[in-house]
mmCIF file of C-alpha atoms in Angstrom:
data_model
loop_
_atom_site.group_PDB
_atom_site.id
_atom_site.type_symbol
_atom_site.label_atom_id
_atom_site.label_comp_id
_atom_site.label_asym_id
_atom_site.label_seq_id
_atom_site.Cartn_x
_atom_site.Cartn_y
_atom_site.Cartn_z
ATOM 1 C CA MET Y 365 -15.919 -104.574 204.369
ATOM 2 C CA GLU Y 366 -15.235 -103.974 208.039
ATOM 3 C CA LYS Y 367 -15.037 -100.285 208.915
ATOM 4 C CA LEU Y 368 -11.670 -99.338 210.403
ATOM 5 C CA ASP Y 369 -11.556 -97.408 213.664
ATOM 6 C CA PRO Y 370 -9.315 -94.342 213.053
ATOM 7 C CA LYS Y 371 -8.489 -94.230 216.779
ATOM 8 C CA LYS Y 372 -6.932 -97.706 216.558
ATOM 9 C CA VAL Y 373 -5.726 -97.939 212.954
ATOM 10 C CA MET Y 374 -3.830 -95.093 211.307
ATOM 11 C CA LEU Y 375 -5.466 -94.266 207.984
ATOM 12 C CA GLU Y 376 -3.771 -92.679 204.986
ATOM 13 C CA HIS Y 377 -4.867 -89.108 205.692
ATOM 14 C CA SER Y 378 -3.539 -89.353 209.244
ATOM 15 C CA LYS Y 379 -0.223 -90.713 207.961
ATOM 16 C CA ALA Y 380 0.077 -87.679 205.700
ATOM 17 C CA LYS Y 381 -0.743 -85.370 208.603
ATOM 18 C CA VAL Y 382 1.889 -86.895 210.873
ATOM 19 C CA GLU Y 383 4.444 -86.973 208.050
ATOM 20 C CA LEU Y 384 3.914 -83.245 207.462
ATOM 21 C CA TYR Y 385 4.309 -82.588 211.170
ATOM 22 C CA GLY Y 386 7.487 -84.671 211.343
ATOM 23 C CA ARG Y 387 9.012 -83.036 208.267
ATOM 24 C CA TYR Y 388 8.313 -79.581 209.613
ATOM 25 C CA LEU Y 389 9.682 -80.389 213.080
ATOM 26 C CA SER Y 390 12.874 -81.758 211.529
ATOM 27 C CA THR Y 391 13.351 -78.592 209.476
ATOM 28 C CA PHE Y 392 12.526 -76.431 212.500
ATOM 29 C CA LEU Y 393 15.202 -78.130 214.618
ATOM 30 C CA ASN Y 394 17.786 -77.722 211.869
ATOM 31 C CA ILE Y 395 17.073 -73.992 211.600
ATOM 32 C CA ILE Y 396 17.051 -73.441 215.360
ATOM 33 C CA SER Y 397 20.284 -75.336 215.942
ATOM 34 C CA ARG Y 398 22.042 -73.004 213.502
ATOM 35 C CA ASP Y 399 20.510 -69.652 214.410
ATOM 36 C CA LYS Y 400 22.925 -69.131 217.359
ATOM 37 C CA HIS Y 401 20.124 -67.439 219.220
ATOM 38 C CA THR Y 402 17.470 -69.873 220.431
ATOM 39 C CA GLU Y 403 18.384 -71.594 223.692
ATOM 40 C CA LYS Y 404 15.312 -73.746 224.315
ATOM 41 C CA ILE Y 405 12.352 -75.229 222.441
ATOM 42 C CA TYR Y 406 8.984 -76.189 223.922
ATOM 43 C CA LEU Y 407 6.911 -78.764 222.088
ATOM 44 C CA TYR Y 408 3.247 -79.230 223.040
ATOM 45 C CA ASP Y 409 1.144 -82.133 221.736
ATOM 46 C CA LEU Y 410 -2.238 -81.520 223.365
ATOM 47 C CA PHE Y 411 -4.191 -84.542 222.039
ATOM 48 C CA CYS Y 412 -1.311 -86.963 221.761
ATOM 49 C CA GLY Y 413 -3.001 -90.383 221.992
ATOM 50 C CA GLU Y 414 -0.974 -93.458 222.923
ATOM 51 C CA GLY Y 415 1.682 -92.985 220.246
ATOM 52 C CA MET Y 416 1.287 -96.258 218.350
ATOM 53 C CA TYR Y 417 -1.631 -97.641 216.354
ATOM 54 C CA ASP Y 418 -2.774 -101.268 216.245
ATOM 55 C CA ASN Y 419 -1.420 -101.600 212.700
ATOM 56 C CA GLY Y 420 2.066 -100.575 213.857
ATOM 57 C CA GLU Y 421 1.976 -97.016 212.510
ATOM 58 C CA LYS Y 422 3.520 -94.237 214.577
ATOM 59 C CA GLY Y 423 1.498 -91.355 215.956
ATOM 60 C CA SER Y 424 2.667 -87.782 216.449
ATOM 61 C CA PRO Y 425 4.438 -88.312 219.833
ATOM 62 C CA ILE Y 426 6.647 -91.121 218.550
ATOM 63 C CA VAL Y 427 7.390 -89.267 215.312
ATOM 64 C CA ALA Y 428 8.387 -86.174 217.308
ATOM 65 C CA LEU Y 429 10.753 -88.093 219.596
ATOM 66 C CA GLU Y 430 12.329 -89.898 216.650
ATOM 67 C CA VAL Y 431 12.875 -86.560 214.888
ATOM 68 C CA ILE Y 432 14.640 -85.254 218.008
ATOM 69 C CA LYS Y 433 16.734 -88.421 218.271
ATOM 70 C CA ASN Y 434 17.720 -88.318 214.590
ATOM 71 C CA HIS Y 435 18.592 -84.641 214.805
ATOM 72 C CA TYR Y 436 20.840 -85.339 217.800
ATOM 73 C CA PHE Y 437 22.848 -88.090 216.093
ATOM 74 C CA GLU Y 438 23.015 -86.247 212.751
ATOM 75 C CA ASN Y 439 24.469 -83.148 214.456
ATOM 76 C CA ASN Y 440 27.457 -84.570 216.339
ATOM 77 C CA ASN Y 441 25.433 -85.700 219.352
ATOM 78 C CA SER Y 442 23.953 -82.281 219.992
ATOM 79 C CA CYS Y 443 20.600 -80.558 219.836
ATOM 80 C CA PRO Y 444 18.897 -77.522 221.390
ATOM 81 C CA ARG Y 445 17.399 -77.881 224.869
ATOM 82 C CA ILE Y 446 13.897 -79.274 224.425
ATOM 83 C CA LYS Y 447 10.928 -79.690 226.721
ATOM 84 C CA VAL Y 448 8.146 -81.891 225.330
ATOM 85 C CA LEU Y 449 4.650 -82.006 226.819
ATOM 86 C CA PHE Y 450 2.373 -84.882 225.821
ATOM 87 C CA ASN Y 451 -1.241 -84.646 226.928
ATOM 88 C CA ASP Y 452 -4.299 -86.828 226.544
ATOM 89 C CA VAL Y 453 -7.339 -86.799 228.787
ATOM 90 C CA ASP Y 454 -7.369 -90.616 228.667
ATOM 91 C CA GLU Y 455 -4.965 -91.796 231.394
ATOM 92 C CA ILE Y 456 -4.741 -95.287 229.867
ATOM 93 C CA LYS Y 457 -3.415 -93.805 226.626
ATOM 94 C CA ILE Y 458 -0.832 -91.792 228.536
ATOM 95 C CA LYS Y 459 0.276 -94.920 230.382
ATOM 96 C CA LYS Y 460 0.765 -96.753 227.070
ATOM 97 C CA LEU Y 461 2.545 -93.728 225.593
ATOM 98 C CA LYS Y 462 5.029 -93.689 228.469
ATOM 99 C CA GLU Y 463 5.918 -97.303 227.676
ATOM 100 C CA HIS Y 464 6.449 -96.497 223.988
ATOM 101 C CA CYS Y 465 8.513 -93.391 224.753
ATOM 102 C CA SER Y 466 10.768 -95.266 227.178
ATOM 103 C CA LYS Y 467 12.111 -97.278 224.226
ATOM 104 C CA ILE Y 468 13.293 -94.196 222.304
ATOM 105 C CA PHE Y 469 16.647 -92.534 222.926
ATOM 106 C CA GLN Y 470 16.316 -89.181 224.654
ATOM 107 C CA PRO Y 471 19.135 -86.565 224.660
ATOM 108 C CA ASN Y 472 20.295 -85.506 228.129
ATOM 109 C CA ASN Y 473 19.169 -81.928 227.589
ATOM 110 C CA SER Y 474 15.625 -82.944 226.660
ATOM 111 C CA GLU Y 475 12.697 -83.432 229.013
ATOM 112 C CA ILE Y 476 9.344 -85.165 228.557
ATOM 113 C CA VAL Y 477 6.323 -84.255 230.655
ATOM 114 C CA PHE Y 478 3.162 -86.390 230.541
ATOM 115 C CA GLU Y 479 -0.220 -84.918 231.444
ATOM 116 C CA SER Y 480 -3.784 -86.167 231.458
ATOM 117 C CA LYS Y 481 -5.818 -82.972 231.566
ATOM 118 C CA ASN Y 482 -8.850 -81.620 229.766
ATOM 119 C CA TYR Y 483 -7.838 -79.538 226.783
ATOM 120 C CA SER Y 484 -9.813 -76.534 228.036
ATOM 121 C CA ASP Y 485 -7.686 -76.485 231.190
ATOM 122 C CA LEU Y 486 -4.354 -77.255 229.585
ATOM 123 C CA ILE Y 487 -4.652 -74.717 226.776
ATOM 124 C CA GLU Y 488 -4.906 -71.913 229.317
ATOM 125 C CA ILE Y 489 -1.796 -73.244 231.081
ATOM 126 C CA ALA Y 490 0.021 -73.414 227.750
ATOM 127 C CA ILE Y 491 -0.987 -69.830 226.911
ATOM 128 C CA ARG Y 492 0.391 -68.573 230.232
ATOM 129 C CA GLU Y 493 3.645 -70.483 229.775
ATOM 130 C CA ILE Y 494 4.171 -69.363 226.183
ATOM 131 C CA THR Y 495 3.432 -65.700 226.851
ATOM 132 C CA GLN Y 496 6.183 -65.806 229.502
ATOM 133 C CA LEU Y 497 8.863 -67.252 227.234
ATOM 134 C CA SER Y 498 12.049 -65.236 226.909
ATOM 135 C CA ILE Y 499 13.401 -63.883 223.627
ATOM 136 C CA ASP Y 500 15.663 -66.919 223.180
ATOM 137 C CA GLU Y 501 12.884 -69.523 223.580
ATOM 138 C CA LYS Y 502 10.407 -70.858 221.002
ATOM 139 C CA ALA Y 503 7.403 -73.199 221.005
ATOM 140 C CA ILE Y 504 5.477 -75.445 218.626
ATOM 141 C CA ILE Y 505 1.923 -76.388 219.561
ATOM 142 C CA PHE Y 506 0.299 -79.357 217.810
ATOM 143 C CA ILE Y 507 -3.488 -79.541 218.298
ATOM 144 C CA ASP Y 508 -5.113 -82.664 216.869
ATOM 145 C CA PRO Y 509 -8.494 -82.814 218.652
ATOM 146 C CA TYR Y 510 -11.125 -85.542 218.748
ATOM 147 C CA GLY Y 511 -13.575 -83.238 216.976
ATOM 148 C CA TYR Y 512 -13.714 -79.454 217.215
ATOM 149 C CA LYS Y 513 -15.902 -78.474 220.198
ATOM 150 C CA ASP Y 514 -12.990 -77.219 222.338
ATOM 151 C CA ILE Y 515 -11.299 -75.132 219.636
ATOM 152 C CA ARG Y 516 -11.339 -71.343 220.008
ATOM 153 C CA ILE Y 517 -9.614 -68.972 217.598
ATOM 154 C CA LEU Y 518 -8.998 -66.446 220.366
ATOM 155 C CA GLN Y 519 -6.857 -69.050 222.139
ATOM 156 C CA ILE Y 520 -4.877 -69.651 218.925
ATOM 157 C CA GLU Y 521 -4.262 -65.913 218.698
ATOM 158 C CA LYS Y 522 -3.082 -65.800 222.317
ATOM 159 C CA LEU Y 523 -0.648 -68.642 221.650
ATOM 160 C CA LEU Y 524 0.840 -66.656 218.760
ATOM 161 C CA LYS Y 525 1.221 -63.342 220.567
ATOM 162 C CA GLY Y 526 4.758 -62.602 221.584
ATOM 163 C CA ASN Y 527 6.091 -64.125 218.343
ATOM 164 C CA HIS Y 528 7.516 -67.145 220.166
ATOM 165 C CA SER Y 529 5.304 -69.885 218.755
ATOM 166 C CA GLU Y 530 3.875 -71.731 215.805
ATOM 167 C CA VAL Y 531 0.589 -73.611 215.890
ATOM 168 C CA LEU Y 532 -0.594 -76.609 213.876
ATOM 169 C CA LEU Y 533 -4.343 -77.266 214.156
ATOM 170 C CA PHE Y 534 -6.103 -80.275 212.642
ATOM 171 C CA LEU Y 535 -9.839 -79.993 211.939
ATOM 172 C CA PRO Y 536 -12.419 -82.565 210.691
ATOM 173 C CA ILE Y 537 -13.743 -80.464 207.814
ATOM 174 C CA SER Y 538 -16.360 -82.921 206.527
ATOM 175 C CA GLN Y 539 -17.826 -83.340 209.993
ATOM 176 C CA MET Y 540 -18.097 -79.561 210.333
ATOM 177 C CA TYR Y 541 -19.201 -78.819 206.763
ATOM 178 C CA ARG Y 542 -22.010 -81.381 206.905
ATOM 179 C CA TYR Y 543 -23.964 -79.103 209.247
ATOM 180 C CA ALA Y 544 -22.310 -75.719 208.700
ATOM 181 C CA ASN Y 545 -25.046 -74.104 206.592
ATOM 182 C CA VAL Y 546 -28.052 -75.377 208.541
ATOM 183 C CA ALA Y 547 -26.371 -74.956 211.934
ATOM 184 C CA MET Y 548 -26.296 -71.203 211.506
ATOM 185 C CA ARG Y 549 -30.083 -71.241 211.128
ATOM 186 C CA LYS Y 550 -30.192 -73.190 214.397
ATOM 187 C CA GLU Y 551 -32.437 -75.830 212.852
ATOM 188 C CA ILE Y 552 -30.546 -78.794 214.327
ATOM 189 C CA THR Y 553 -29.949 -79.352 218.000
ATOM 190 C CA GLY Y 554 -26.497 -80.359 219.139
ATOM 191 C CA THR Y 555 -24.643 -77.990 216.812
ATOM 192 C CA GLU Y 556 -24.010 -75.282 219.419
ATOM 193 C CA TYR Y 557 -20.218 -75.771 219.397
ATOM 194 C CA LEU Y 558 -20.121 -75.558 215.613
ATOM 195 C CA VAL Y 559 -22.162 -72.354 215.663
ATOM 196 C CA GLU Y 560 -19.771 -70.855 218.231
ATOM 197 C CA LEU Y 561 -16.690 -71.730 216.203
ATOM 198 C CA ILE Y 562 -18.096 -70.547 212.857
ATOM 199 C CA THR Y 563 -19.297 -67.301 214.448
ATOM 200 C CA GLU Y 564 -15.879 -66.707 215.979
ATOM 201 C CA ILE Y 565 -14.150 -67.293 212.641
ATOM 202 C CA PHE Y 566 -16.471 -65.220 210.439
ATOM 203 C CA GLN Y 567 -17.905 -62.737 212.961
ATOM 204 C CA SER Y 568 -21.026 -61.173 211.430
ATOM 205 C CA ASN Y 569 -20.109 -62.004 207.807
ATOM 206 C CA ILE Y 570 -20.954 -65.696 207.707
ATOM 207 C CA PRO Y 571 -21.101 -66.898 204.077
ATOM 208 C CA ARG Y 572 -22.707 -69.954 202.535
ATOM 209 C CA PHE Y 573 -20.394 -72.920 202.004
ATOM 210 C CA ASP Y 574 -20.660 -74.797 198.705
ATOM 211 C CA SER Y 575 -18.274 -77.710 199.311
ATOM 212 C CA PRO Y 576 -15.681 -78.944 201.825
ATOM 213 C CA GLU Y 577 -12.971 -77.276 199.706
ATOM 214 C CA ASP Y 578 -14.919 -74.020 199.695
ATOM 215 C CA PHE Y 579 -15.380 -74.347 203.458
ATOM 216 C CA ILE Y 580 -11.604 -74.708 203.993
ATOM 217 C CA ASN Y 581 -10.791 -71.773 201.713
ATOM 218 C CA LYS Y 582 -13.311 -69.451 203.319
ATOM 219 C CA ILE Y 583 -12.100 -70.348 206.817
ATOM 220 C CA LYS Y 584 -8.505 -69.684 205.755
ATOM 221 C CA GLU Y 585 -9.285 -66.348 204.105
ATOM 222 C CA SER Y 586 -11.275 -65.195 207.122
ATOM 223 C CA LEU Y 587 -8.493 -66.230 209.509
ATOM 224 C CA LYS Y 588 -6.012 -64.262 207.422
ATOM 225 C CA VAL Y 589 -8.085 -61.178 208.221
ATOM 226 C CA THR Y 590 -8.715 -62.032 211.871
ATOM 227 C CA LEU Y 591 -5.063 -62.945 212.452
ATOM 228 C CA LYS Y 592 -3.681 -60.319 210.080
ATOM 229 C CA ASN Y 593 -0.361 -60.055 211.917
ATOM 230 C CA PHE Y 594 0.360 -63.744 211.359
ATOM 231 C CA PHE Y 595 0.832 -66.133 208.447
ATOM 232 C CA VAL Y 596 -1.920 -68.703 207.846
ATOM 233 C CA ASP Y 597 -2.052 -71.676 205.512
ATOM 234 C CA THR Y 598 -3.760 -75.058 205.186
ATOM 235 C CA PHE Y 599 -3.015 -78.574 204.051
ATOM 236 C CA ARG Y 600 -6.017 -80.533 202.790
ATOM 237 C CA LEU Y 601 -6.229 -84.237 203.633
ATOM 238 C CA GLN Y 602 -8.884 -86.480 202.112
ATOM 239 C CA ARG Y 603 -9.572 -90.074 203.026
ATOM 240 C CA ASP Y 604 -12.496 -90.389 200.603
ATOM 241 C CA PRO Y 605 -15.193 -88.015 199.260
ATOM 242 C CA GLN Y 606 -17.033 -88.156 202.587
ATOM 243 C CA ASN Y 607 -14.000 -87.576 204.807
ATOM 244 C CA VAL Y 608 -12.032 -84.373 204.283
ATOM 245 C CA TYR Y 609 -9.718 -82.862 206.898
ATOM 246 C CA SER Y 610 -7.426 -79.876 206.997
ATOM 247 C CA LEU Y 611 -4.267 -78.995 208.871
ATOM 248 C CA PHE Y 612 -4.113 -75.261 209.598
ATOM 249 C CA PHE Y 613 -0.721 -73.690 210.238
ATOM 250 C CA PHE Y 614 -0.154 -70.379 212.037
ATOM 251 C CA THR Y 615 3.056 -68.454 212.671
ATOM 252 C CA SER Y 616 4.445 -64.940 212.956
ATOM 253 C CA HIS Y 617 7.749 -65.945 211.344
ATOM 254 C CA ILE Y 618 7.980 -65.735 207.561
ATOM 255 C CA ARG Y 619 10.953 -68.113 207.537
ATOM 256 C CA GLY Y 620 9.044 -70.751 209.512
ATOM 257 C CA PHE Y 621 6.072 -70.264 207.208
ATOM 258 C CA GLU Y 622 8.232 -70.856 204.144
ATOM 259 C CA LYS Y 623 9.618 -74.061 205.669
ATOM 260 C CA MET Y 624 6.126 -75.383 206.383
ATOM 261 C CA LEU Y 625 5.143 -74.689 202.770
ATOM 262 C CA GLU Y 626 8.247 -76.547 201.615
ATOM 263 C CA ALA Y 627 7.271 -79.543 203.745
ATOM 264 C CA LYS Y 628 3.751 -79.427 202.344
ATOM 265 C CA TRP Y 629 4.888 -79.330 198.715
ATOM 266 C CA LYS Y 630 7.390 -82.144 199.274
ATOM 267 C CA ILE Y 631 4.620 -84.404 200.543
ATOM 268 C CA ASP Y 632 2.258 -83.669 197.690
ATOM 269 C CA SER Y 633 3.300 -81.414 194.821
ATOM 270 C CA GLU Y 634 -0.257 -81.418 193.471
ATOM 271 C CA GLN Y 635 -2.079 -81.046 196.783
ATOM 272 C CA GLY Y 636 0.263 -78.251 197.784
ATOM 273 C CA LYS Y 637 -1.874 -76.073 195.608
ATOM 274 C CA GLY Y 638 -2.036 -78.065 192.398
ATOM 275 C CA PHE Y 639 0.600 -75.838 190.830
ATOM 276 C CA ARG Y 640 2.184 -77.123 187.659
ATOM 277 C CA LEU Y 641 3.737 -75.447 184.642
ATOM 278 C CA GLU Y 642 3.739 -77.456 181.433
ATOM 279 C CA LYS Y 643 6.839 -77.091 179.323
ATOM 280 C CA THR Y 644 7.026 -76.989 175.517
ATOM 281 C CA GLY Y 645 10.576 -76.926 174.201
ATOM 282 C CA ASP Y 646 12.549 -74.595 176.457
ATOM 283 C CA LEU Y 647 9.629 -72.324 177.331
ATOM 284 C CA PHE Y 648 6.859 -72.569 179.859
ATOM 285 C CA SER Y 649 3.933 -72.114 177.517
ATOM 286 C CA SER Y 650 0.887 -72.863 179.654
ATOM 287 C CA VAL Y 651 -0.132 -72.940 183.251
ATOM 288 C CA VAL Y 652 -2.312 -75.771 184.481
ATOM 289 C CA HIS Y 653 -4.330 -76.034 187.707
ATOM 290 C CA SER Y 654 -3.192 -72.696 189.081
ATOM 291 C CA ASN Y 655 -4.247 -69.064 189.029
ATOM 292 C CA TYR Y 656 -0.977 -67.965 190.602
ATOM 293 C CA PRO Y 657 0.408 -66.305 187.425
ATOM 294 C CA SER Y 658 -2.807 -64.268 187.237
ATOM 295 C CA LEU Y 659 -2.416 -63.226 190.876
ATOM 296 C CA LEU Y 660 1.172 -62.144 190.208
ATOM 297 C CA GLU Y 661 0.131 -60.219 187.115
ATOM 298 C CA SER Y 662 -2.599 -58.376 189.014
ATOM 299 C CA LEU Y 663 -0.116 -57.431 191.720
ATOM 300 C CA LEU Y 664 2.484 -56.124 189.272
ATOM 301 C CA ARG Y 665 -0.126 -54.076 187.402
ATOM 302 C CA SER Y 666 -1.422 -52.548 190.636
ATOM 303 C CA ASP Y 667 1.800 -50.701 191.522
ATOM 304 C CA TYR Y 668 4.934 -49.933 189.520
ATOM 305 C CA ARG Y 669 7.362 -50.344 192.431
ATOM 306 C CA ILE Y 670 6.861 -53.951 193.438
ATOM 307 C CA SER Y 671 10.108 -55.247 194.955
ATOM 308 C CA ASN Y 672 11.556 -58.711 195.405
ATOM 309 C CA ARG Y 673 10.667 -58.517 199.114
ATOM 310 C CA ASP Y 674 7.034 -57.764 198.204
ATOM 311 C CA ILE Y 675 6.937 -60.683 195.773
ATOM 312 C CA TYR Y 676 8.614 -63.089 198.212
ATOM 313 C CA GLU Y 677 5.993 -62.436 200.897
ATOM 314 C CA PHE Y 678 3.095 -62.284 198.411
ATOM 315 C CA GLY Y 679 3.923 -65.746 197.092
ATOM 316 C CA LEU Y 680 4.168 -67.291 200.536
ATOM 317 C CA ARG Y 681 0.925 -65.724 201.732
ATOM 318 C CA ASN Y 682 -0.784 -67.294 198.710
ATOM 319 C CA GLY Y 683 0.736 -70.696 199.456
ATOM 320 C CA TYR Y 684 3.488 -70.690 196.809
ATOM 321 C CA LEU Y 685 7.242 -71.063 197.157
ATOM 322 C CA PRO Y 686 9.861 -68.768 195.573
ATOM 323 C CA THR Y 687 10.657 -71.578 193.123
ATOM 324 C CA HIS Y 688 7.098 -71.320 191.762
ATOM 325 C CA THR Y 689 7.426 -67.550 191.330
ATOM 326 C CA ILE Y 690 10.778 -67.972 189.601
ATOM 327 C CA GLN Y 691 9.200 -70.408 187.135
ATOM 328 C CA VAL Y 692 6.566 -67.845 186.202
ATOM 329 C CA PHE Y 693 9.082 -64.992 185.968
ATOM 330 C CA ARG Y 694 11.428 -66.995 183.746
ATOM 331 C CA TRP Y 695 8.503 -67.841 181.522
ATOM 332 C CA TRP Y 696 7.540 -64.155 181.287
ATOM 333 C CA GLN Y 697 11.110 -63.097 180.563
ATOM 334 C CA SER Y 698 11.383 -65.689 177.807
ATOM 335 C CA GLU Y 699 8.228 -64.136 176.326
ATOM 336 C CA LYS Y 700 9.766 -60.631 176.796
ATOM 337 C CA LYS Y 701 6.842 -59.735 179.013
ATOM 338 C CA MET Y 702 8.712 -58.621 182.151
ATOM 339 C CA GLU Y 703 11.794 -56.620 183.109
ATOM 340 C CA VAL Y 704 13.678 -56.331 186.389
ATOM 341 C CA GLU Y 705 15.403 -53.106 187.497
ATOM 342 C CA ASP Y 706 17.656 -52.132 190.395
ATOM 343 C CA ASP Y 707 17.354 -49.061 192.638
ATOM 344 C CA ASN Y 708 18.960 -46.898 189.964
ATOM 345 C CA GLY Y 709 16.571 -47.984 187.232
ATOM 346 C CA LEU Y 710 19.181 -50.123 185.501
ATOM 347 C CA LYS Y 711 18.070 -53.397 183.965
ATOM 348 C CA VAL Y 712 18.997 -56.523 185.953
ATOM 349 C CA ARG Y 713 20.315 -59.575 184.163
ATOM 350 C CA ASN Y 714 17.616 -62.088 183.136
ATOM 351 C CA GLY Y 715 17.014 -64.824 185.709
ATOM 352 C CA TRP Y 716 18.184 -62.736 188.682
ATOM 353 C CA PHE Y 717 15.168 -62.191 190.941
ATOM 354 C CA TYR Y 718 16.600 -62.279 194.518
ATOM 355 C CA LEU Y 719 13.577 -64.132 195.882
ATOM 356 C CA ASP Y 720 15.111 -65.568 199.011
ATOM 357 C CA TYR Y 721 14.702 -65.062 202.740
ATOM 358 C CA LYS Y 722 18.307 -63.936 203.152
ATOM 359 C CA TYR Y 723 17.665 -60.798 201.105
ATOM 360 C CA HIS Y 724 15.375 -59.639 203.915
ATOM 361 C CA SER Y 725 18.256 -59.415 206.384
ATOM 362 C CA PRO Y 726 20.313 -56.207 206.760
ATOM 363 C CA ARG Y 727 23.472 -58.137 205.897
ATOM 364 C CA TRP Y 728 22.229 -59.421 202.549
ATOM 365 C CA GLU Y 729 19.506 -56.895 201.789
ATOM 366 C CA LYS Y 730 19.033 -56.464 198.067
ATOM 367 C CA LYS Y 731 16.168 -54.743 196.302
ATOM 368 C CA VAL Y 732 15.113 -55.107 192.702
ATOM 369 C CA TYR Y 733 11.824 -54.112 191.106
ATOM 370 C CA PHE Y 734 9.590 -55.896 188.620
ATOM 371 C CA LYS Y 735 7.470 -54.440 185.852
ATOM 372 C CA LEU Y 736 5.390 -55.919 183.086
ATOM 373 C CA ILE Y 737 6.149 -54.608 179.618
ATOM 374 C CA ALA Y 738 3.012 -55.591 177.728
#
């Protein structure tokens, strides 16, 4: 069988990656257009490619422009001001992308800039621009490199500072994992970039990696520590056993983080984290493929005064949506294992958990507390 060139033919894992990106961008625009605060959005695609594959599939630039177009027409011919920057070091790809983009409707208050710069140069420009954004401006940076040699975590952190931006980073996990353990012993030449990246991620506590999945998880957990002021999550993409990739998502905004998790679970309810509760009769009697109930139980047993706000953020930071937490809590209540109390110590009606972003705001703020009985 002829081997397909992933630069010319979009493969299934890349379709999932672009679909996730498109879903998130659509949700992001809907939130921004209703927040009555954000005046302008900046969208950076730093390894954009030519936009279309030989098999007719759409790359990230075309998906982004179509999301903007659809948002405009679905919202009474209006959308936030948007500046889009497409960059690829290959000038031929940029030329082809311009042709593809010219065929897509563009709102009058949107602007497209095409660049053909090295990533190492452009990322510094992007950092300077983003750190100068005003309070009513936001940015999304999509980084889908041809490898990993240019990626630096310090640059990701700089992009996030100021709380104006969200970053999506795509990494070829199998390519990195294949040499990760031996590279740190410096036994193979040509792995200098990998050594630099792994050292930056793990500092002096570099572990052994047992599988691509283990590699992803350990990177994520280390980044949660390194970037402790931000939210971090991943989306695993696998073409076959030898080709595993991961999309890393970074943001300072808990609402944006929740929306990315929603997009991830919509694409693949199993891959989202493999969470599933099996139902027997009217009760959730067993949990399959997830240790989330155990994590929740450990949290509730660690401190008596765990509030709905604590639980809401805890779930998201572990990659689970409020709906997943509610499933577990309903199950526990049906087993008479958990009670919910208000500020005055009075029992709250069963099924009322207040696990929603709006209860974080001063207008809707509501606190209840959870405790395990048994």
